[in-house]
PDB file of C-alpha atoms in Angstrom:
ATOM      1  CA  MET I  53      83.029  92.243  82.103  1.00  0.00           C
ATOM      2  CA  ARG I  54      80.647  93.431  85.007  1.00  0.00           C
ATOM      3  CA  GLY I  55      81.039  97.253  84.336  1.00  0.00           C
ATOM      4  CA  PHE I  56      82.048 100.190  82.104  1.00  0.00           C
ATOM      5  CA  TYR I  57      83.773 103.525  82.069  1.00  0.00           C
ATOM      6  CA  VAL I  58      81.580 106.495  83.047  1.00  0.00           C
ATOM      7  CA  GLY I  59      84.046 109.173  83.114  1.00  0.00           C
ATOM      8  CA  ARG I  60      85.768 111.356  85.869  1.00  0.00           C
ATOM      9  CA  ASP I  61      88.064 108.331  86.184  1.00  0.00           C
ATOM     10  CA  ARG I  62      85.406 105.924  87.204  1.00  0.00           C
ATOM     11  CA  MET I  63      84.219 102.418  86.442  1.00  0.00           C
ATOM     12  CA  LEU I  64      80.688 101.488  87.245  1.00  0.00           C
ATOM     13  CA  THR I  65      80.542  97.949  88.497  1.00  0.00           C
ATOM     14  CA  PHE I  66      77.805  95.444  89.327  1.00  0.00           C
ATOM     15  CA  PRO I  67      78.521  93.257  92.058  1.00  0.00           C
ATOM     16  CA  GLN I  68      76.966  89.656  92.108  1.00  0.00           C
ATOM     17  CA  TRP I  69      75.096  90.486  95.465  1.00  0.00           C
ATOM     18  CA  GLY I  70      73.235  93.520  93.807  1.00  0.00           C
ATOM     19  CA  GLY I  71      73.766  97.029  93.931  1.00  0.00           C
ATOM     20  CA  ARG I  72      76.001  99.189  92.043  1.00  0.00           C
ATOM     21  CA  LEU I  73      79.613 100.433  92.717  1.00  0.00           C
ATOM     22  CA  TYR I  74      81.612 103.118  91.456  1.00  0.00           C
ATOM     23  CA  ALA I  75      85.553 102.290  91.357  1.00  0.00           C
ATOM     24  CA  HIS I  76      88.576 104.352  90.545  1.00  0.00           C
ATOM     25  CA  ALA I  77      89.475 103.577  87.001  1.00  0.00           C
ATOM     26  CA  HIS I  78      93.151 104.488  87.619  1.00  0.00           C
ATOM     27  CA  ASP I  79      93.266 102.104  90.452  1.00  0.00           C
ATOM     28  CA  GLN I  80      95.533  98.827  89.600  1.00  0.00           C
ATOM     29  CA  GLY I  81      94.255  97.073  92.839  1.00  0.00           C
ATOM     30  CA  LEU I  82      92.148  94.050  93.577  1.00  0.00           C
ATOM     31  CA  ILE I  83      89.031  95.947  94.484  1.00  0.00           C
ATOM     32  CA  MET I  84      88.539  97.319  90.853  1.00  0.00           C
ATOM     33  CA  SER I  85      89.906  94.484  88.932  1.00  0.00           C
ATOM     34  CA  GLN I  86      88.084  91.607  90.613  1.00  0.00           C
ATOM     35  CA  LEU I  87      84.738  93.658  90.588  1.00  0.00           C
ATOM     36  CA  MET I  88      85.083  94.331  86.887  1.00  0.00           C
ATOM     37  CA  GLN I  89      85.934  90.534  86.136  1.00  0.00           C
ATOM     38  CA  ASP I  90      83.819  88.500  88.697  1.00  0.00           C
ATOM     39  CA  GLY I  91      81.561  91.162  90.226  1.00  0.00           C
ATOM     40  CA  VAL I  92      82.876  89.877  93.952  1.00  0.00           C
ATOM     41  CA  PHE I  93      85.813  91.134  96.303  1.00  0.00           C
ATOM     42  CA  GLU I  94      87.123  88.850  98.854  1.00  0.00           C
ATOM     43  CA  VAL I  95      84.803  86.047  98.067  1.00  0.00           C
ATOM     44  CA  GLY I  96      84.881  84.248 101.488  1.00  0.00           C
ATOM     45  CA  LEU I  97      84.148  87.324 103.541  1.00  0.00           C
ATOM     46  CA  THR I  98      81.580  88.395 101.261  1.00  0.00           C
ATOM     47  CA  ASN I  99      79.669  85.134 101.702  1.00  0.00           C
ATOM     48  CA  PHE I 100      80.332  85.062 105.454  1.00  0.00           C
ATOM     49  CA  LEU I 101      78.571  88.352 105.660  1.00  0.00           C
ATOM     50  CA  ILE I 102      75.733  87.300 103.405  1.00  0.00           C
ATOM     51  CA  LYS I 103      75.233  84.445 105.688  1.00  0.00           C
ATOM     52  CA  ASN I 104      75.563  85.973 108.972  1.00  0.00           C
ATOM     53  CA  LEU I 105      74.744  89.761 108.839  1.00  0.00           C
ATOM     54  CA  LYS I 106      71.064  90.094 109.600  1.00  0.00           C
ATOM     55  CA  PRO I 107      68.249  92.867 109.287  1.00  0.00           C
ATOM     56  CA  GLY I 108      68.631  95.457 112.223  1.00  0.00           C
ATOM     57  CA  ASN I 109      72.410  94.513 112.888  1.00  0.00           C
ATOM     58  CA  THR I 110      74.974  97.062 113.232  1.00  0.00           C
ATOM     59  CA  PHE I 111      78.157  97.047 111.252  1.00  0.00           C
ATOM     60  CA  ILE I 112      81.154  99.152 111.560  1.00  0.00           C
ATOM     61  CA  ASP I 113      83.578  99.199 108.510  1.00  0.00           C
ATOM     62  CA  ALA I 114      87.120 100.333 109.634  1.00  0.00           C
ATOM     63  CA  GLY I 115      89.188 101.168 106.412  1.00  0.00           C
ATOM     64  CA  ALA I 116      86.041 101.280 104.154  1.00  0.00           C
ATOM     65  CA  ASN I 117      87.902 102.324 101.063  1.00  0.00           C
ATOM     66  CA  ILE I 118      85.283 102.730  98.110  1.00  0.00           C
ATOM     67  CA  GLY I 119      82.701 101.195 100.103  1.00  0.00           C
ATOM     68  CA  TYR I 120      82.446  97.738  98.971  1.00  0.00           C
ATOM     69  CA  PHE I 121      81.701  96.160 102.363  1.00  0.00           C
ATOM     70  CA  THR I 122      79.885  99.622 103.459  1.00  0.00           C
ATOM     71  CA  VAL I 123      77.248  99.061 100.870  1.00  0.00           C
ATOM     72  CA  LEU I 124      76.932  95.353 101.088  1.00  0.00           C
ATOM     73  CA  SER I 125      76.466  95.617 104.807  1.00  0.00           C
ATOM     74  CA  GLY I 126      74.180  98.432 104.368  1.00  0.00           C
ATOM     75  CA  ILE I 127      71.857  96.276 101.981  1.00  0.00           C
ATOM     76  CA  LEU I 128      71.880  93.200 104.532  1.00  0.00           C
ATOM     77  CA  VAL I 129      71.080  95.293 107.468  1.00  0.00           C
ATOM     78  CA  GLY I 130      68.049  96.958 106.188  1.00  0.00           C
ATOM     79  CA  GLU I 131      66.346  99.918 107.131  1.00  0.00           C
ATOM     80  CA  LYS I 132      66.423  98.972 110.866  1.00  0.00           C
ATOM     81  CA  GLY I 133      70.215  98.590 110.847  1.00  0.00           C
ATOM     82  CA  LYS I 134      73.087 100.683 111.148  1.00  0.00           C
ATOM     83  CA  VAL I 135      76.430 101.016 109.031  1.00  0.00           C
ATOM     84  CA  ILE I 136      79.500 103.219 110.309  1.00  0.00           C
ATOM     85  CA  ALA I 137      82.286 103.591 107.861  1.00  0.00           C
ATOM     86  CA  PHE I 138      85.417 105.213 108.515  1.00  0.00           C
ATOM     87  CA  GLU I 139      87.815 106.167 105.527  1.00  0.00           C
ATOM     88  CA  PRO I 140      90.810 108.680 105.997  1.00  0.00           C
ATOM     89  CA  SER I 141      91.785 108.981 102.029  1.00  0.00           C
ATOM     90  CA  GLU I 142      89.928 111.938 100.617  1.00  0.00           C
ATOM     91  CA  GLU I 143      89.888 110.397  97.334  1.00  0.00           C
ATOM     92  CA  ASN I 144      88.383 107.102  98.369  1.00  0.00           C
ATOM     93  CA  LEU I 145      85.976 109.194 100.580  1.00  0.00           C
ATOM     94  CA  HIS I 146      84.484 110.880  97.657  1.00  0.00           C
ATOM     95  CA  VAL I 147      83.829 107.432  96.016  1.00  0.00           C
ATOM     96  CA  LEU I 148      82.505 106.048  99.283  1.00  0.00           C
ATOM     97  CA  LYS I 149      80.050 108.878  99.587  1.00  0.00           C
ATOM     98  CA  ASP I 150      78.783 108.284  96.025  1.00  0.00           C
ATOM     99  CA  ASN I 151      78.534 104.616  96.420  1.00  0.00           C
ATOM    100  CA  VAL I 152      76.353 104.940  99.590  1.00  0.00           C
ATOM    101  CA  GLY I 153      74.172 107.450  97.950  1.00  0.00           C
ATOM    102  CA  MET I 154      73.689 105.736  94.736  1.00  0.00           C
ATOM    103  CA  ASN I 155      72.388 102.460  96.441  1.00  0.00           C
ATOM    104  CA  MET I 156      69.955 104.739  98.707  1.00  0.00           C
ATOM    105  CA  LEU I 157      71.619 103.803 101.878  1.00  0.00           C
ATOM    106  CA  ASN I 158      72.434 107.431 103.323  1.00  0.00           C
ATOM    107  CA  PRO I 159      69.463 106.964 106.008  1.00  0.00           C
ATOM    108  CA  ARG I 160      71.155 103.773 107.673  1.00  0.00           C
ATOM    109  CA  THR I 161      74.778 104.803 107.262  1.00  0.00           C
ATOM    110  CA  GLU I 162      77.376 107.071 108.920  1.00  0.00           C
ATOM    111  CA  ILE I 163      80.520 108.152 107.108  1.00  0.00           C
ATOM    112  CA  HIS I 164      83.420 109.520 108.759  1.00  0.00           C
ATOM    113  CA  ASN I 165      86.743 110.775 107.302  1.00  0.00           C
ATOM    114  CA  LYS I 166      89.023 109.581 110.000  1.00  0.00           C
ATOM    115  CA  ALA I 167      91.521 106.756 110.495  1.00  0.00           C
ATOM    116  CA  ILE I 168      90.864 103.925 113.423  1.00  0.00           C
ATOM    117  CA  TYR I 169      93.816 104.231 115.938  1.00  0.00           C
ATOM    118  CA  SER I 170      94.401 103.850 119.531  1.00  0.00           C
ATOM    119  CA  GLU I 171      93.682 107.476 120.248  1.00  0.00           C
ATOM    120  CA  ASN I 172      92.340 110.580 119.095  1.00  0.00           C
ATOM    121  CA  THR I 173      95.082 112.426 117.342  1.00  0.00           C
ATOM    122  CA  THR I 174      96.602 113.739 114.116  1.00  0.00           C
ATOM    123  CA  LEU I 175      98.465 110.935 111.997  1.00  0.00           C
ATOM    124  CA  LYS I 176     100.798 110.980 109.210  1.00  0.00           C
ATOM    125  CA  PHE I 177      99.079 109.085 106.367  1.00  0.00           C
ATOM    126  CA  TYR I 178     100.673 107.797 103.392  1.00  0.00           C
ATOM    127  CA  VAL I 179      98.569 107.527 100.112  1.00  0.00           C
ATOM    128  CA  SER I 180      99.256 105.334  97.342  1.00  0.00           C
ATOM    129  CA  GLU I 181      98.905 106.959  93.721  1.00  0.00           C
ATOM    130  CA  LYS I 182      98.045 103.833  92.079  1.00  0.00           C
ATOM    131  CA  TRP I 183      97.022 100.988  94.621  1.00  0.00           C
ATOM    132  CA  ALA I 184      94.211 102.618  96.568  1.00  0.00           C
ATOM    133  CA  GLY I 185      94.178  99.600  98.984  1.00  0.00           C
ATOM    134  CA  THR I 186      97.644 100.184 100.307  1.00  0.00           C
ATOM    135  CA  ASN I 187      97.139 103.394 101.906  1.00  0.00           C
ATOM    136  CA  SER I 188      98.567 103.311 105.289  1.00  0.00           C
ATOM    137  CA  ILE I 189      99.643 105.149 108.482  1.00  0.00           C
ATOM    138  CA  ASN I 190     102.995 103.192 108.088  1.00  0.00           C
ATOM    139  CA  GLN I 191     105.578 104.556 105.777  1.00  0.00           C
ATOM    140  CA  HIS I 192     105.951 102.162 102.844  1.00  0.00           C
ATOM    141  CA  ASP I 193     109.357 100.490 102.839  1.00  0.00           C
ATOM    142  CA  GLU I 194     111.873  99.193 100.212  1.00  0.00           C
ATOM    143  CA  GLU I 195     110.085  95.728 100.356  1.00  0.00           C
ATOM    144  CA  TYR I 196     106.798  97.530  99.220  1.00  0.00           C
ATOM    145  CA  PHE I 197     108.241  99.060  96.256  1.00  0.00           C
ATOM    146  CA  LYS I 198     109.694  95.720  94.931  1.00  0.00           C
ATOM    147  CA  TYR I 199     106.167  94.623  94.411  1.00  0.00           C
ATOM    148  CA  PHE I 200     104.697  98.083  93.613  1.00  0.00           C
ATOM    149  CA  ALA I 201     107.670  99.554  91.762  1.00  0.00           C
ATOM    150  CA  ASN I 202     105.757 101.949  89.607  1.00  0.00           C
ATOM    151  CA  ASP I 203     103.633 103.741  92.406  1.00  0.00           C
ATOM    152  CA  THR I 204     104.141 107.002  93.939  1.00  0.00           C
ATOM    153  CA  ILE I 205     103.391 107.798  97.767  1.00  0.00           C
ATOM    154  CA  THR I 206     102.184 110.987  99.194  1.00  0.00           C
ATOM    155  CA  GLU I 207     102.256 111.918 102.750  1.00  0.00           C
ATOM    156  CA  VAL I 208      99.239 113.795 104.271  1.00  0.00           C
ATOM    157  CA  GLU I 209      97.909 114.501 107.646  1.00  0.00           C
ATOM    158  CA  VAL I 210      94.573 112.791 108.886  1.00  0.00           C
ATOM    159  CA  GLN I 211      92.259 112.873 112.033  1.00  0.00           C
ATOM    160  CA  SER I 212      91.966 109.536 113.780  1.00  0.00           C
ATOM    161  CA  THR I 213      89.716 108.187 116.281  1.00  0.00           C
ATOM    162  CA  THR I 214      89.019 105.083 118.487  1.00  0.00           C
ATOM    163  CA  LEU I 215      86.375 102.126 117.982  1.00  0.00           C
ATOM    164  CA  ASP I 216      85.629 102.403 121.794  1.00  0.00           C
ATOM    165  CA  GLU I 217      84.424 105.940 121.200  1.00  0.00           C
ATOM    166  CA  THR I 218      81.993 104.636 118.476  1.00  0.00           C
ATOM    167  CA  VAL I 219      80.752 101.527 120.207  1.00  0.00           C
ATOM    168  CA  LYS I 220      80.298 103.489 123.740  1.00  0.00           C
ATOM    169  CA  ARG I 221      77.879 105.650 121.717  1.00  0.00           C
ATOM    170  CA  ILE I 222      76.203 102.905 120.362  1.00  0.00           C
ATOM    171  CA  GLY I 223      75.942 100.493 122.924  1.00  0.00           C
ATOM    172  CA  LYS I 224      76.473  97.403 121.244  1.00  0.00           C
ATOM    173  CA  VAL I 225      77.856  96.160 117.943  1.00  0.00           C
ATOM    174  CA  ASP I 226      77.353  93.013 116.031  1.00  0.00           C
ATOM    175  CA  PHE I 227      80.290  93.126 113.310  1.00  0.00           C
ATOM    176  CA  ILE I 228      83.392  95.346 112.957  1.00  0.00           C
ATOM    177  CA  LYS I 229      85.628  94.964 109.891  1.00  0.00           C
ATOM    178  CA  ILE I 230      89.118  96.305 110.389  1.00  0.00           C
ATOM    179  CA  ASP I 231      91.266  96.451 107.151  1.00  0.00           C
ATOM    180  CA  ILE I 232      93.657  99.310 107.497  1.00  0.00           C
ATOM    181  CA  GLU I 233      96.863  98.178 106.269  1.00  0.00           C
ATOM    182  CA  GLY I 234      99.237  97.597 109.354  1.00  0.00           C
ATOM    183  CA  ALA I 235      97.162  99.604 112.054  1.00  0.00           C
ATOM    184  CA  GLU I 236      95.221  96.864 113.075  1.00  0.00           C
ATOM    185  CA  TYR I 237      97.332  96.526 116.331  1.00  0.00           C
ATOM    186  CA  HIS I 238      96.565 100.290 117.190  1.00  0.00           C
ATOM    187  CA  ALA I 239      92.724  99.496 116.362  1.00  0.00           C
ATOM    188  CA  PHE I 240      92.732  96.749 118.831  1.00  0.00           C
ATOM    189  CA  LEU I 241      94.320  98.930 121.502  1.00  0.00           C
ATOM    190  CA  GLY I 242      91.541 101.680 120.712  1.00  0.00           C
ATOM    191  CA  MET I 243      88.493  98.977 121.240  1.00  0.00           C
ATOM    192  CA  MET I 244      90.121  97.168 124.358  1.00  0.00           C
ATOM    193  CA  GLU I 245      87.146  98.561 126.352  1.00  0.00           C
ATOM    194  CA  SER I 246      84.536  97.343 124.181  1.00  0.00           C
ATOM    195  CA  LEU I 247      86.070  93.825 123.806  1.00  0.00           C
ATOM    196  CA  ILE I 248      86.639  93.422 127.928  1.00  0.00           C
ATOM    197  CA  GLU I 249      82.922  94.450 128.265  1.00  0.00           C
ATOM    198  CA  ARG I 250      81.970  92.174 125.256  1.00  0.00           C
ATOM    199  CA  ARG I 251      80.086  94.909 123.328  1.00  0.00           C
ATOM    200  CA  VAL I 252      81.271  93.620 120.060  1.00  0.00           C
ATOM    201  CA  SER I 253      80.025  89.977 118.829  1.00  0.00           C
ATOM    202  CA  SER I 254      82.627  89.522 115.917  1.00  0.00           C
ATOM    203  CA  ILE I 255      85.873  91.054 114.818  1.00  0.00           C
ATOM    204  CA  ILE I 256      86.906  90.774 111.268  1.00  0.00           C
ATOM    205  CA  PHE I 257      90.517  91.731 110.679  1.00  0.00           C
ATOM    206  CA  GLU I 258      93.426  91.359 108.026  1.00  0.00           C
ATOM    207  CA  LEU I 259      96.404  89.908 109.293  1.00  0.00           C
ATOM    208  CA  ASN I 260      99.428  91.128 107.149  1.00  0.00           C
ATOM    209  CA  GLN I 261     103.148  90.623 108.591  1.00  0.00           C
ATOM    210  CA  ARG I 262     104.632  92.879 105.995  1.00  0.00           C
ATOM    211  CA  MET I 263     102.410  95.736 106.932  1.00  0.00           C
ATOM    212  CA  LEU I 264     102.354  95.358 110.775  1.00  0.00           C
ATOM    213  CA  GLY I 265     106.048  95.187 110.791  1.00  0.00           C
ATOM    214  CA  ASP I 266     107.446  95.820 114.303  1.00  0.00           C
ATOM    215  CA  TYR I 267     103.819  95.266 115.670  1.00  0.00           C
ATOM    216  CA  TRP I 268     103.375  91.614 114.632  1.00  0.00           C
ATOM    217  CA  ASP I 269     104.484  90.152 117.820  1.00  0.00           C
ATOM    218  CA  GLU I 270     102.815  93.005 119.810  1.00  0.00           C
ATOM    219  CA  LEU I 271      99.432  92.046 118.133  1.00  0.00           C
ATOM    220  CA  LYS I 272     100.169  88.300 118.931  1.00  0.00           C
ATOM    221  CA  VAL I 273     100.647  88.820 122.366  1.00  0.00           C
ATOM    222  CA  LEU I 274      97.588  90.987 122.800  1.00  0.00           C
ATOM    223  CA  LEU I 275      95.290  88.512 120.969  1.00  0.00           C
ATOM    224  CA  ASN I 276      96.610  85.782 123.317  1.00  0.00           C
ATOM    225  CA  ALA I 277      95.845  87.868 126.277  1.00  0.00           C
ATOM    226  CA  LEU I 278      92.333  88.186 125.068  1.00  0.00           C
ATOM    227  CA  GLN I 279      91.822  84.753 124.566  1.00  0.00           C
ATOM    228  CA  GLU I 280      93.140  83.567 127.868  1.00  0.00           C
ATOM    229  CA  LYS I 281      91.468  86.134 129.674  1.00  0.00           C
ATOM    230  CA  TYR I 282      88.080  86.477 128.028  1.00  0.00           C
ATOM    231  CA  GLY I 283      87.453  83.546 125.980  1.00  0.00           C
ATOM    232  CA  TYR I 284      87.875  85.023 122.428  1.00  0.00           C
ATOM    233  CA  THR I 285      88.398  82.579 119.592  1.00  0.00           C
ATOM    234  CA  PHE I 286      89.943  82.863 116.074  1.00  0.00           C
ATOM    235  CA  HIS I 287      88.771  81.639 112.741  1.00  0.00           C
ATOM    236  CA  THR I 288      89.349  81.701 108.981  1.00  0.00           C
ATOM    237  CA  VAL I 289      86.675  81.839 106.630  1.00  0.00           C
ATOM    238  CA  ASP I 290      86.495  79.656 103.252  1.00  0.00           C
ATOM    239  CA  ASP I 291      85.129  80.753  99.949  1.00  0.00           C
ATOM    240  CA  ASP I 292      81.705  79.572 101.009  1.00  0.00           C
ATOM    241  CA  GLY I 293      81.554  81.921 104.028  1.00  0.00           C
ATOM    242  CA  LEU I 294      82.110  78.859 106.390  1.00  0.00           C
ATOM    243  CA  LEU I 295      84.285  79.423 109.454  1.00  0.00           C
ATOM    244  CA  ASN I 296      87.184  77.076 110.599  1.00  0.00           C
ATOM    245  CA  GLN I 297      88.619  77.677 114.002  1.00  0.00           C
ATOM    246  CA  ILE I 298      92.397  77.883 114.260  1.00  0.00           C
ATOM    247  CA  SER I 299      94.821  78.281 117.044  1.00  0.00           C
ATOM    248  CA  LEU I 300      97.120  81.594 117.556  1.00  0.00           C
ATOM    249  CA  PRO I 301     100.162  79.706 116.788  1.00  0.00           C
ATOM    250  CA  GLN I 302      98.522  78.446 113.293  1.00  0.00           C
ATOM    251  CA  LEU I 303      97.254  81.868 112.839  1.00  0.00           C
ATOM    252  CA  PHE I 304     100.752  83.652 113.090  1.00  0.00           C
ATOM    253  CA  SER I 305     102.455  80.909 110.723  1.00  0.00           C
ATOM    254  CA  ASN I 306     100.701  82.732 108.059  1.00  0.00           C
ATOM    255  CA  ALA I 307     102.321  85.823 106.655  1.00  0.00           C
ATOM    256  CA  PHE I 308      98.893  86.980 105.454  1.00  0.00           C
ATOM    257  CA  ILE I 309      95.274  86.129 105.850  1.00  0.00           C
ATOM    258  CA  ASP I 310      92.753  88.565 104.316  1.00  0.00           C
ATOM    259  CA  ALA I 311      89.988  87.878 106.923  1.00  0.00           C
ATOM    260  CA  VAL I 312      90.458  86.494 110.338  1.00  0.00           C
ATOM    261  CA  ILE I 313      87.090  86.207 112.513  1.00  0.00           C
ATOM    262  CA  MET I 314      87.494  86.656 116.208  1.00  0.00           C
ATOM    263  CA  THR I 315      84.341  85.887 118.464  1.00  0.00           C
ATOM    264  CA  ALA I 316      83.432  86.035 121.843  1.00  0.00           C
TER     265      ALA I 316
END
C-alpha cells in the first residue's frame, strides 16, 4: 500500500516518481486504486514524460482530473517551466488545487475550471458519482451502465475554452495531454490554428471509440488530413515510455488506446 486515509473523503498517496497526491477515497476508478497499489498511473505515459519532459518546457494538461500528470509535469519542468491545467469538475478541481499546492508548484502552474472544446461556450457536463475518470460532455449511454451499473450521473453546466486560445497566449507549447472522455475531436477542432502553425511539438490524446461515439470517424478524417497536409505522425507508447510509430488504419483498428502520441 502506498497511501492511507486522511479524512474528508481523501486518501494521501505517494507516487513512485516522488511528490504526494490526494485522491478521492470514494472513487472506484483506476487513478486511486493504481496509486494505492503501485504508486503509478498509466505507466507508459508516465515513463514517456519522465524521459522527455525537460526543465523549462511548457505542458498543457487538458482533463487534469485530480492532477496526477499536472503534478508530475510540474516537477519535471522545474522552476523555469510552465504547466497549464484544465478541469471542469468542481469536485476534482478542489483536489487538483490542493495537490498542486501541497507539492509547492503554484508559482509554475495555472489551473482553469473549464472544459476544453472547439469554442468558448457553455456546455452540459455529465459527472459520475463513483468513477471520476468518466466525467464527460457526452451523455453516458446504456453501454456505459453495463460496465458501471452502480453509478449515478449528474448533469451540470460548465464553461469551455479552446486550446488555440491558450497556445496563442503562450506562443509555443512542448506537450499537450488531452484526456477528456470523448471530447477529443472537439479539442482538435479548437487547436487547428496551433497545429497548422506548428506551435505544439507533441500532442498526447486518449482514443476511446465508445466515448467518442459518432465522432469516431470524424476524428479519423481530421487526423488523416493533419498527417497528409502537415506531416504529423502517430505513435503508441510502451511501458518503458518508448514510442512505436503506427499508421492511422492500425491506430483506428483499436477501440481503445490510453495514450497516442502525435508529433510534428
